[in-house]
Coordinates of C-alpha atoms in Angstrom, one line a residue:
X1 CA 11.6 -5.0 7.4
X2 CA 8.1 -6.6 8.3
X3 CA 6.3 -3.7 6.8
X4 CA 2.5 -4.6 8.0
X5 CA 4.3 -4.8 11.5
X6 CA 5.6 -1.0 10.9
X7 CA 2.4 0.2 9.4
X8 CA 0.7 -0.7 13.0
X9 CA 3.3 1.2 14.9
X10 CA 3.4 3.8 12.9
X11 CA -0.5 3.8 13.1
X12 CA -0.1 3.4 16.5
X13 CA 2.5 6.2 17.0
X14 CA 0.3 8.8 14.8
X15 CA -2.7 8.4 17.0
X16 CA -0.4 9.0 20.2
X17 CA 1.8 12.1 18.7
X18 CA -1.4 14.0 17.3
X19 CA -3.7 13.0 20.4
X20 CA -6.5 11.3 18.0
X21 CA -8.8 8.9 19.4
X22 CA -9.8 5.6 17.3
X23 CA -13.4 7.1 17.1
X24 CA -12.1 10.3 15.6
X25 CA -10.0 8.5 12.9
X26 CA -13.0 6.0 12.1
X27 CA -15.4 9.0 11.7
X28 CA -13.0 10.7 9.4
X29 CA -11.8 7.7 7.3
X30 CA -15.0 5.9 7.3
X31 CA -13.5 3.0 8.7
X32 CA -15.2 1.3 11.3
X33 CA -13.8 0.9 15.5
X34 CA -13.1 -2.6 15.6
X35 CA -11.5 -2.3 11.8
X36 CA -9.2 0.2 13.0
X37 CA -8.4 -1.6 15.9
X38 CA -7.3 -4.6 13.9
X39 CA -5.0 -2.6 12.4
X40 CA -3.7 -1.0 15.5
X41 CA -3.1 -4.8 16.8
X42 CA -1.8 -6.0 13.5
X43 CA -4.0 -8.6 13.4
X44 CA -5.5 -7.6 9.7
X45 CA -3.9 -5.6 7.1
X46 CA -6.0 -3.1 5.7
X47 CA -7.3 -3.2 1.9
X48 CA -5.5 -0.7 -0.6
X49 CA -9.1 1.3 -0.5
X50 CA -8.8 1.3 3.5
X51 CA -5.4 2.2 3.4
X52 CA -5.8 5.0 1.2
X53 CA -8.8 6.2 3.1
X54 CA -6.5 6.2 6.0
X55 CA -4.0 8.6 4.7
X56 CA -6.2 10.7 3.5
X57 CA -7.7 11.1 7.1
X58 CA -3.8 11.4 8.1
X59 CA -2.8 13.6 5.6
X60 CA 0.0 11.6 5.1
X61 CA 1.7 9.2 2.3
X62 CA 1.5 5.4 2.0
X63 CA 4.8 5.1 1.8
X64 CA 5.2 6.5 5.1
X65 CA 2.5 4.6 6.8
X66 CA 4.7 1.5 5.6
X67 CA 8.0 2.7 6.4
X68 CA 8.8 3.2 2.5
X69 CA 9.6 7.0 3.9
X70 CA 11.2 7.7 7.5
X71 CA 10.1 11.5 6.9
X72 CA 6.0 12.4 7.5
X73 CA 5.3 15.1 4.5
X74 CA 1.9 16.6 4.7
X75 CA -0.2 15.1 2.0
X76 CA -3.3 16.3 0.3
X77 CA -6.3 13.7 -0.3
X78 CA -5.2 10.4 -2.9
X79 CA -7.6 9.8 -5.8
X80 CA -7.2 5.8 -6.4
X81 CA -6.8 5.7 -9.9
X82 CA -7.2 2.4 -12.6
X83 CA -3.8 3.4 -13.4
X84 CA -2.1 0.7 -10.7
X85 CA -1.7 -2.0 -13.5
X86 CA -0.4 0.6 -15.6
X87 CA 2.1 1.6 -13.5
X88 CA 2.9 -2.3 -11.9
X89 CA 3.6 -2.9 -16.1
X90 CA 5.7 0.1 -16.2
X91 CA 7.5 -1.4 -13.1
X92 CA 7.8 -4.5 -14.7
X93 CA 9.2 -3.3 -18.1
X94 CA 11.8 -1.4 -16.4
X95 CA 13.1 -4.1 -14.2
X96 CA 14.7 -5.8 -17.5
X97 CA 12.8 -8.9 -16.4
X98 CA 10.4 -11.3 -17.7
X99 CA 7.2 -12.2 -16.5
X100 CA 8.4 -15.3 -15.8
X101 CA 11.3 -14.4 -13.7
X102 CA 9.8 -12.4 -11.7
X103 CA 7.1 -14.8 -10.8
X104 CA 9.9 -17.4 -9.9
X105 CA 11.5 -15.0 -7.6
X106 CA 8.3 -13.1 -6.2
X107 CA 6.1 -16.3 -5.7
X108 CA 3.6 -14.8 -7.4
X109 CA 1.8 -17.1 -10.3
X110 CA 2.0 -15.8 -13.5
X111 CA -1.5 -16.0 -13.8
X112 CA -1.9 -13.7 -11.4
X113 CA 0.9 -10.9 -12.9
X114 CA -0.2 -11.6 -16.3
X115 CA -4.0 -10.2 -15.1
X116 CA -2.5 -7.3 -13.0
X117 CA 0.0 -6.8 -16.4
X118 CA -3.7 -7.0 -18.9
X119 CA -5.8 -4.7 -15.8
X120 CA -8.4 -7.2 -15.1
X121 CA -7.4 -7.2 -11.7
X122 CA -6.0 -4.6 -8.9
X123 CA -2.9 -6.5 -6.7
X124 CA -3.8 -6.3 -2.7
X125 CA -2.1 -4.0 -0.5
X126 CA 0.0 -7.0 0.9
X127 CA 1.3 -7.5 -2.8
X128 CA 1.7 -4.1 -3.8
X129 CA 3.6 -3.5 -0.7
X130 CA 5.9 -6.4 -1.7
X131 CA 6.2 -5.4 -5.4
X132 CA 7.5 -1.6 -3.7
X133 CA 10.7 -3.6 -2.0
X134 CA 11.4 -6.3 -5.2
X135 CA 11.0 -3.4 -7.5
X136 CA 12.8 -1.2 -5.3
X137 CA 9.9 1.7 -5.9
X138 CA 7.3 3.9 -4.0
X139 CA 4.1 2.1 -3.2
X140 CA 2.5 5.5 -3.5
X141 CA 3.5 5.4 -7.2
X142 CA 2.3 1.4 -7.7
X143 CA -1.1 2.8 -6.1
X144 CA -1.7 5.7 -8.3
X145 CA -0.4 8.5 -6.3

C-alpha cells in the first residue's frame, strides 16, 4: 500500500466528511494554505512535526491518517517526544536483526540507523512510515505516541 498516496485521501476524505475548509485546518494546525494543499494533491509529504500538528487539529491518530488503522478513534493532542530513537532501538532489538540486516533489506545506510539507534538524529516521516510496515508496528508508537 502507497501510504503517502492514502494519507492524501484520507486527508482529502476528512475535510469532505466533517465539512472543514483548508483555511479552517490551516488556522487550527498552523500549517500554511498552499502547505496543506500540497498535501491534499500529494505532491509533498508532510514533516513528522506537520503531521503531528495535523492530527492534533483532527483529533485523530497517525496511524490512521496513513492507513496503519482502517477505524478513526478520537484522539486527544500528541506531545512529540525525544523518545522516537528510543523506541526505533526498541523496534530494532525486537526484530532479532542486526543493524546490518536491516540496512541491507531497508536500503537505509547504516550510518544513518546507527544515528537514529545513538539519538543524534530523528528519522523523517517517509522513513518512519516505512520502518511501521518492515517492523510490522504502529507509527504512532515509532513517533512517541
Amino acid at each position: 500500500m502507497d501510504r503517502f498516496k492514502y494519507f492524501s485521501d484520507c486527508l482529502n476524505d476528512i475535510l469532505i466528511e466533517r465539512n472543514i475548509a483548508v483555511k479552517e485546518l490551516s488556522d487550527t494546525s498552523g500549517i500554511t494554505d498552499s502547505r496543506l494543499y500540497d498535501f491534499l494533491s500529494g505532491n509533498c509529504v508532510p514533516s513528522v512535526q506537520n503531521a503531528v500538528k495535523l492530527a492534533n487539529s483532527l483529533h485523530c491518530t497517525l496511524d490512521y491518517l496513513f492507513g496503519f488503522d482502517e477505524e478513526y478513534n478520537y484522539c486527544q493532542n500528541y506531545v512529540l517526544t525525544s523518545d522516537c530513537s528510543e523506541r526505533l532501538r526498541q523496534a530494532i532489538n525486537a526484530s532479532g536483526k542486526t543493524r546490518y540486516k536491516i540496512s541491507k533489506e531497508t536500503k537505509v545506510s547504516q550510518q544513518q540507523l546507527h544515528n537514529w539507534y545513538r539519538n543524534k538524529q530523528i528519522p523523517s516521516l517517509v522513513t518512519l512510515v516505512n520502518f511501521a510496515d518492515y517492523f510490522n508496528c504502529s507509527l504512532d508508537y515509532l513517533v512517541g505516541k
